[in-house]
Amino acid sequence: MNAIKSLFTALALIVLIGSACNDNNQSPCVSEQDQSAVFQNIADNLIIPGYDDLNTRLATLQSAAQAFTGDPSTQQLEALRNAWKAAYLSWQRVAQYEFGPAEERQLRAFLNAFPIETAAVETQLNSGNFVFDNAETFDKGFPALDYLLYGTGATDADILARYSTDPLAGNYKGYLTAVAAQMQQLVSETLQAWTGGFRQTFIANTGTAAGASLSLLINALNEHYELIKRDKLGIPVGAVTLGFPNPDKAEAFYAGIFAELALEALRASESLYLGRAVNGANGEGLDDYLQQVAAKQQGQDLHQLIVDQFEAAIEALEAVPDPLSETIATDKALVEAAYVEVSEQVRLLKTNLPSQTCIAITYIDNPSDSD
Amino acid sequence: MNHPLVHRLLYRPLPIAPLVTFRILFGGLMMIGALRFMQKGWVERLYGEPVFFFKYYGFEWVETLDVPGMYAVYSLIALSAAGIMLGFAYRWSVLLFFLSFSYAELTDATNYLNHYYLVILLAFLLFFIPANRRFSIDTRLRPSLALTHVPAWTIHLLQFQVGIVYFFAGFAKLNPDWLFKAMPLAVWLPEKAGIPVIGPLLALPAAAFAFSWFGAIYDLTIPFWLFIKKTRPWAYGAVVVFHVLTKMLFNIGLFPFIMIFNTLIFFPASTHHRWLKYLGYHPGEPCIKEPTTDNRQPTTTPILLALHIVIQVLIPLRFLCYPGNVLWTEEGYRFAWRVMLVEKNGYATFFVSDAATGRRTEVINSRFLTPFQEKQMAIQPDFILQYAHFLARHYREREGFQQPVVTVDSYVALNGRPSERFIDPGINLADVLDGLGTKKWVLRY
């Protein structure tokens, strides 16, 4: 038994040495913040009003599409384009909530898979059969409308001709209405699912487990933020493609409003983090939760670092004029600078936010066992 | 070598039953493990999806087969494991199992697990241990092979190997994060708050501390409790409870079963006889074939055993040769029974530029790595280096870069701390050679 005794002595010794070296003693993962209050604010003041707004704007878009197909005039085209743009901006505010009802419907894939594959669109146009049930194809949603309303001709007159004198005019009209109808359908279903019961589930689903609402929000924020970085900026700007810009791969390439859309998406990320309602009121958000953990990095408040970085990124992106193809030719440095500022935020959101709030990044799943 | 105590420890004849149990359970479990691996579709996910595979230092030459090839490997693992279980062509089965299993593990270091390493070590040892010499197909076919007793070292060696896993797992837990911050259990336990009965308790901060301390003491001391006759039944009860609990809480696959089965090796033959008889096992006549009369062994066996023991003790301790916190640098981290010690979030952005043309690009990691590989890469320096070398080669051969310079902007958050820069961003990783020396380009914590 002597061996055991000396083992315990050694153990006690090591423990003592360890406690002497120990830097700080704050208990991790414990936040005083009421999670449900955060979820309620985000559901009632960001997500549901967001889907509601998108739903309304898609309804407007649908009636504008009907008016346009009935009367393919310059005025109606203008009205339809405005309705499309308003809906597209509205979409940017909810695109990040790809969990629960939106995830079930693969909303992002069906509404905004870009860049559009014009060949796939042309195939559908020629066939006259409009089937958009494959989430993997790039021939539907907002990007399809971008092409149909801005990209099918060099001038507005050419585009109008597609819907009036073109032999396939009927198909063009059919495509337009079919795309708009599908978007409206999916969004109205998502909205109904949220108001019809998911809201309650979401608010009550507290804790830090994978699949709890806090985990859903932090993962959703991260996943979408990385999409903003890569798809909305990195690829079009050329940062990830050897410095060769690809303006044709930008979001809304034909309408040429990539910066406007990216800015709206970035502001939406910031809103989710802050818990900032559509009307600007700053309610309880992820920031309140993080601040309760009161984490610091090199003496700086982590919350403040994230807020500052959002501001820097938004400011840099605000300086980028549309359309991208022109900005790249005249002032490429502006776009590159915006990309750097947007990128800087990823590590804060992806390493600090989860580690401080004790949330696992689960949109990367472990395909095997662990130990 | 002829000291009576050493002689007794190594060559005292002991009934073979513990080895028979060990062989059957080990082979059976490994067979189920390989079948489970295939059935879960992991062959496609782990070998079909990636285009790039991480390797262990010194084993960079190992090529990964395609999906049908890997299915063949896993089938071979299952078959040879069945051979071990049944004691059929035992030595060939063990050899085949050892080779096929080791190969499967060497194909992608991303999937490193301590218990896979343990399986490889046990298979290696079984090759020298005559666990098939009773109650096996081999002895059915050739009754002359049958033994009732084996030299004691065959059993003690397995006890040592199992014991060292626990001891070093406990040793690794003696770090400030584990003991005084209850990290990473303080993160992982509240995630399980939803499980019935004990769930709500797990969310309490005290639970993480209780689990951490109990876990450390358990790991450090359980081999000794298992070895001492008086405490053995209690110790085994603790083994079962501990591993069932970890199985409920964590996604650790077969590990709990491996340990619950392996620790039976600590029980005397009488216990094994009691249970094995239900399978139709008979201990045999007490006529003892005295293996010590074999005069070829005594010189080499003790030397080889001593060598194995020394190596097994030194490998987990090699981290002491590297400066800094092993949890951060991961130098000397693997093969040291560091189980469930860290919660790390990493993020690594690679840049490749061409000194000749001035071209520069950021790398989209998802082009080359699966999400799981990317996640593992971002927290392990040797993976970061391997990936950087792969990028240099890719951009040289496919993108026309003449002198690719690869740098990385990487951050890691360790055990609930804010993230810190991980790798020196000014270093051209394309020029850095991997080695066993200190990785100076890993920033110290």
Coordinates of N, CA and C in Angstrom, one line a residue, chain A residues 73-167:
Chain A
S73 N -44.2 46.5 -71.0 CA -43.9 47.9 -71.4 C -42.7 48.3 -70.5
T74 N -42.1 49.4 -70.9 CA -41.0 50.0 -70.2 C -41.4 50.3 -68.7
Q75 N -42.6 50.8 -68.6 CA -43.0 51.2 -67.2 C -43.2 49.9 -66.3
Q76 N -43.8 48.9 -66.9 CA -44.0 47.7 -66.1 C -42.7 47.0 -65.8
L77 N -41.8 47.0 -66.8 CA -40.5 46.4 -66.5 C -39.8 47.2 -65.4
E78 N -39.9 48.5 -65.4 CA -39.3 49.3 -64.3 C -39.9 48.9 -63.0
A79 N -41.2 48.8 -62.9 CA -41.9 48.4 -61.7 C -41.5 47.0 -61.2
L80 N -41.4 46.1 -62.2 CA -41.0 44.8 -61.8 C -39.6 44.7 -61.3
R81 N -38.7 45.5 -61.9 CA -37.3 45.5 -61.5 C -37.2 46.1 -60.1
N82 N -38.0 47.1 -59.8 CA -38.0 47.7 -58.5 C -38.5 46.7 -57.4
A83 N -39.6 46.0 -57.8 CA -40.1 45.0 -56.9 C -39.1 43.9 -56.6
W84 N -38.4 43.5 -57.7 CA -37.4 42.5 -57.5 C -36.3 43.0 -56.6
K85 N -35.8 44.2 -56.8 CA -34.7 44.7 -56.0 C -35.1 44.8 -54.5
A86 N -36.3 45.3 -54.3 CA -36.8 45.5 -52.9 C -36.9 44.1 -52.2
A87 N -37.4 43.1 -53.0 CA -37.4 41.8 -52.4 C -36.0 41.2 -52.2
Y88 N -35.1 41.4 -53.1 CA -33.8 40.9 -53.0 C -33.1 41.5 -51.7
L89 N -33.3 42.8 -51.5 CA -32.7 43.4 -50.3 C -33.3 42.8 -49.1
S90 N -34.6 42.6 -49.1 CA -35.3 42.0 -48.0 C -34.8 40.6 -47.7
W91 N -34.5 39.9 -48.8 CA -34.0 38.5 -48.6 C -32.6 38.5 -47.9
Q92 N -31.8 39.5 -48.2 CA -30.5 39.6 -47.5 C -30.6 39.7 -46.0
R93 N -31.8 40.2 -45.5 CA -31.9 40.3 -44.1 C -32.3 39.0 -43.4
V94 N -32.8 38.1 -44.2 CA -33.1 36.8 -43.5 C -32.4 35.6 -44.0
A95 N -31.5 35.8 -45.0 CA -30.8 34.7 -45.6 C -30.0 33.9 -44.6
Q96 N -29.5 34.5 -43.5 CA -28.7 33.8 -42.6 C -29.4 32.8 -41.7
Y97 N -30.8 32.9 -41.7 CA -31.5 32.1 -40.7 C -31.8 30.7 -41.3
E98 N -30.8 30.1 -41.8 CA -31.0 28.8 -42.5 C -30.9 27.6 -41.5
F99 N -31.9 27.6 -40.6 CA -32.1 26.5 -39.7 C -33.6 26.3 -39.5
G100 N -34.0 25.2 -38.9 CA -35.5 25.0 -38.7 C -36.2 25.1 -40.0
P101 N -37.3 25.9 -40.1 CA -38.2 25.9 -41.3 C -37.4 26.3 -42.6
A102 N -36.5 27.2 -42.5 CA -35.7 27.6 -43.7 C -34.8 26.5 -44.2
E103 N -34.2 25.8 -43.2 CA -33.3 24.7 -43.6 C -34.1 23.5 -44.2
E104 N -35.3 23.2 -43.7 CA -36.1 22.2 -44.2 C -36.4 22.5 -45.7
R105 N -36.6 23.7 -46.0 CA -37.0 24.1 -47.4 C -35.8 24.4 -48.2
Q106 N -34.6 24.4 -47.7 CA -33.3 24.8 -48.4 C -33.5 26.1 -49.0
L107 N -34.0 27.1 -48.2 CA -34.3 28.4 -48.8 C -33.2 29.0 -49.5
R108 N -32.0 28.9 -49.0 CA -30.9 29.6 -49.7 C -30.6 29.1 -51.0
A109 N -30.7 27.7 -51.1 CA -30.4 27.1 -52.4 C -31.5 27.5 -53.4
F110 N -32.7 27.5 -53.0 CA -33.8 27.8 -53.9 C -34.0 29.2 -54.3
L111 N -33.7 30.1 -53.3 CA -33.9 31.5 -53.6 C -32.7 32.3 -54.2
N112 N -31.5 31.8 -53.8 CA -30.4 32.6 -54.1 C -29.1 31.8 -54.5
A113 N -29.2 30.8 -55.3 CA -28.0 30.2 -55.8 C -27.4 30.9 -57.0
F114 N -26.3 31.6 -56.7 CA -25.7 32.3 -57.8 C -24.2 31.9 -57.9
P115 N -23.5 32.1 -59.0 CA -24.0 32.8 -60.2 C -24.9 31.9 -61.0
I116 N -25.8 32.6 -61.7 CA -26.8 31.9 -62.5 C -26.1 31.1 -63.6
E117 N -26.6 30.0 -64.0 CA -26.1 29.2 -65.1 C -27.0 29.5 -66.3
T118 N -26.5 30.4 -67.1 CA -27.5 30.9 -68.2 C -27.8 29.7 -69.1
A119 N -26.9 28.8 -69.3 CA -27.2 27.6 -70.2 C -28.3 26.8 -69.6
A120 N -28.4 26.6 -68.3 CA -29.5 25.9 -67.7 C -30.8 26.6 -67.8
V121 N -30.7 28.0 -67.7 CA -31.9 28.8 -67.9 C -32.4 28.6 -69.3
E122 N -31.5 28.7 -70.3 CA -31.9 28.6 -71.7 C -32.5 27.3 -72.0
T123 N -31.9 26.2 -71.4 CA -32.5 24.9 -71.7 C -34.0 24.9 -71.2
Q124 N -34.2 25.4 -70.1 CA -35.6 25.4 -69.5 C -36.5 26.3 -70.4
L125 N -35.9 27.4 -70.8 CA -36.7 28.4 -71.7 C -37.1 27.7 -73.0
N126 N -36.2 27.0 -73.6 CA -36.5 26.3 -74.8 C -37.5 25.2 -74.7
S127 N -37.4 24.5 -73.5 CA -38.3 23.3 -73.4 C -39.7 23.8 -73.0
G128 N -39.7 24.9 -72.3 CA -41.1 25.3 -71.9 C -41.6 24.6 -70.6
N129 N -40.8 23.7 -70.1 CA -41.1 23.0 -68.9 C -40.3 23.6 -67.7
F130 N -41.0 24.2 -66.8 CA -40.2 24.9 -65.8 C -40.3 24.1 -64.5
V131 N -39.2 23.4 -64.3 CA -39.1 22.5 -63.1 C -37.9 23.0 -62.2
F132 N -38.2 23.4 -61.0 CA -37.2 23.9 -60.1 C -37.1 23.1 -58.9
D133 N -37.2 21.8 -58.9 CA -37.2 21.0 -57.7 C -35.9 20.5 -57.3
N134 N -34.8 20.9 -58.0 CA -33.5 20.4 -57.6 C -32.8 21.6 -56.9
A135 N -32.4 21.3 -55.7 CA -31.7 22.4 -54.9 C -30.3 22.7 -55.5
E136 N -29.8 21.8 -56.3 CA -28.4 21.9 -56.7 C -28.2 22.7 -58.0
T137 N -29.3 23.0 -58.7 CA -29.1 23.7 -60.0 C -29.1 25.3 -59.8
F138 N -28.5 25.9 -60.7 CA -28.4 27.4 -60.6 C -29.3 28.0 -61.7
D139 N -30.6 27.9 -61.6 CA -31.4 28.3 -62.7 C -32.7 28.9 -62.1
K140 N -32.7 29.3 -60.9 CA -34.0 29.8 -60.2 C -33.8 30.9 -59.2
G141 N -34.8 31.3 -58.6 CA -34.7 32.3 -57.5 C -34.3 33.7 -58.1
F142 N -33.8 34.5 -57.1 CA -33.4 35.9 -57.5 C -32.5 36.0 -58.7
P143 N -31.4 35.1 -58.7 CA -30.5 35.2 -59.8 C -31.1 34.9 -61.2
A144 N -32.2 34.1 -61.2 CA -32.8 33.8 -62.5 C -33.5 35.1 -62.9
L145 N -34.2 35.8 -62.0 CA -34.9 37.0 -62.3 C -33.9 38.1 -62.7
D146 N -32.7 38.1 -62.1 CA -31.7 39.1 -62.4 C -31.4 38.9 -63.9
Y147 N -31.2 37.7 -64.3 CA -30.9 37.4 -65.7 C -32.1 37.7 -66.7
L148 N -33.2 37.3 -66.2 CA -34.4 37.5 -67.1 C -34.8 39.0 -67.3
L149 N -34.5 39.8 -66.2 CA -34.9 41.2 -66.3 C -33.8 42.1 -66.7
Y150 N -32.6 41.7 -66.6 CA -31.5 42.6 -66.9 C -30.5 42.0 -68.0
G151 N -30.5 40.6 -68.1 CA -29.4 40.0 -68.8 C -29.8 39.4 -70.2
T152 N -31.1 39.5 -70.5 CA -31.5 38.8 -71.7 C -31.4 39.7 -73.0
G153 N -30.8 40.9 -72.8 CA -30.6 41.7 -74.0 C -29.7 42.8 -73.6
A154 N -29.1 43.4 -74.7 CA -28.1 44.5 -74.4 C -28.8 45.8 -74.0
T155 N -30.0 46.0 -74.5 CA -30.7 47.3 -74.1 C -32.1 46.9 -73.5
D156 N -32.7 47.8 -72.9 CA -34.1 47.5 -72.4 C -35.0 47.1 -73.5
A157 N -34.8 47.8 -74.6 CA -35.7 47.4 -75.8 C -35.5 46.0 -76.2
D158 N -34.3 45.5 -76.2 CA -34.0 44.1 -76.5 C -34.7 43.2 -75.5
I159 N -34.6 43.6 -74.2 CA -35.1 42.7 -73.2 C -36.7 42.7 -73.3
L160 N -37.3 43.9 -73.5 CA -38.7 43.9 -73.7 C -39.1 43.0 -74.9
A161 N -38.3 43.0 -75.9 CA -38.6 42.2 -77.1 C -38.8 40.7 -76.7
R162 N -38.0 40.3 -75.7 CA -38.1 38.9 -75.3 C -39.5 38.5 -74.9
Y163 N -40.1 39.5 -74.3 CA -41.5 39.2 -73.7 C -42.6 39.6 -74.6
S164 N -42.2 40.1 -75.8 CA -43.3 40.5 -76.7 C -43.1 39.9 -78.1
T165 N -42.1 40.2 -78.8 CA -41.9 39.7 -80.2 C -41.2 38.4 -80.3
D166 N -40.4 38.1 -79.3 CA -39.6 36.8 -79.4 C -40.5 35.6 -79.6
P167 N -40.0 34.7 -80.5 CA -40.9 33.5 -80.6 C -41.1 32.7 -79.3

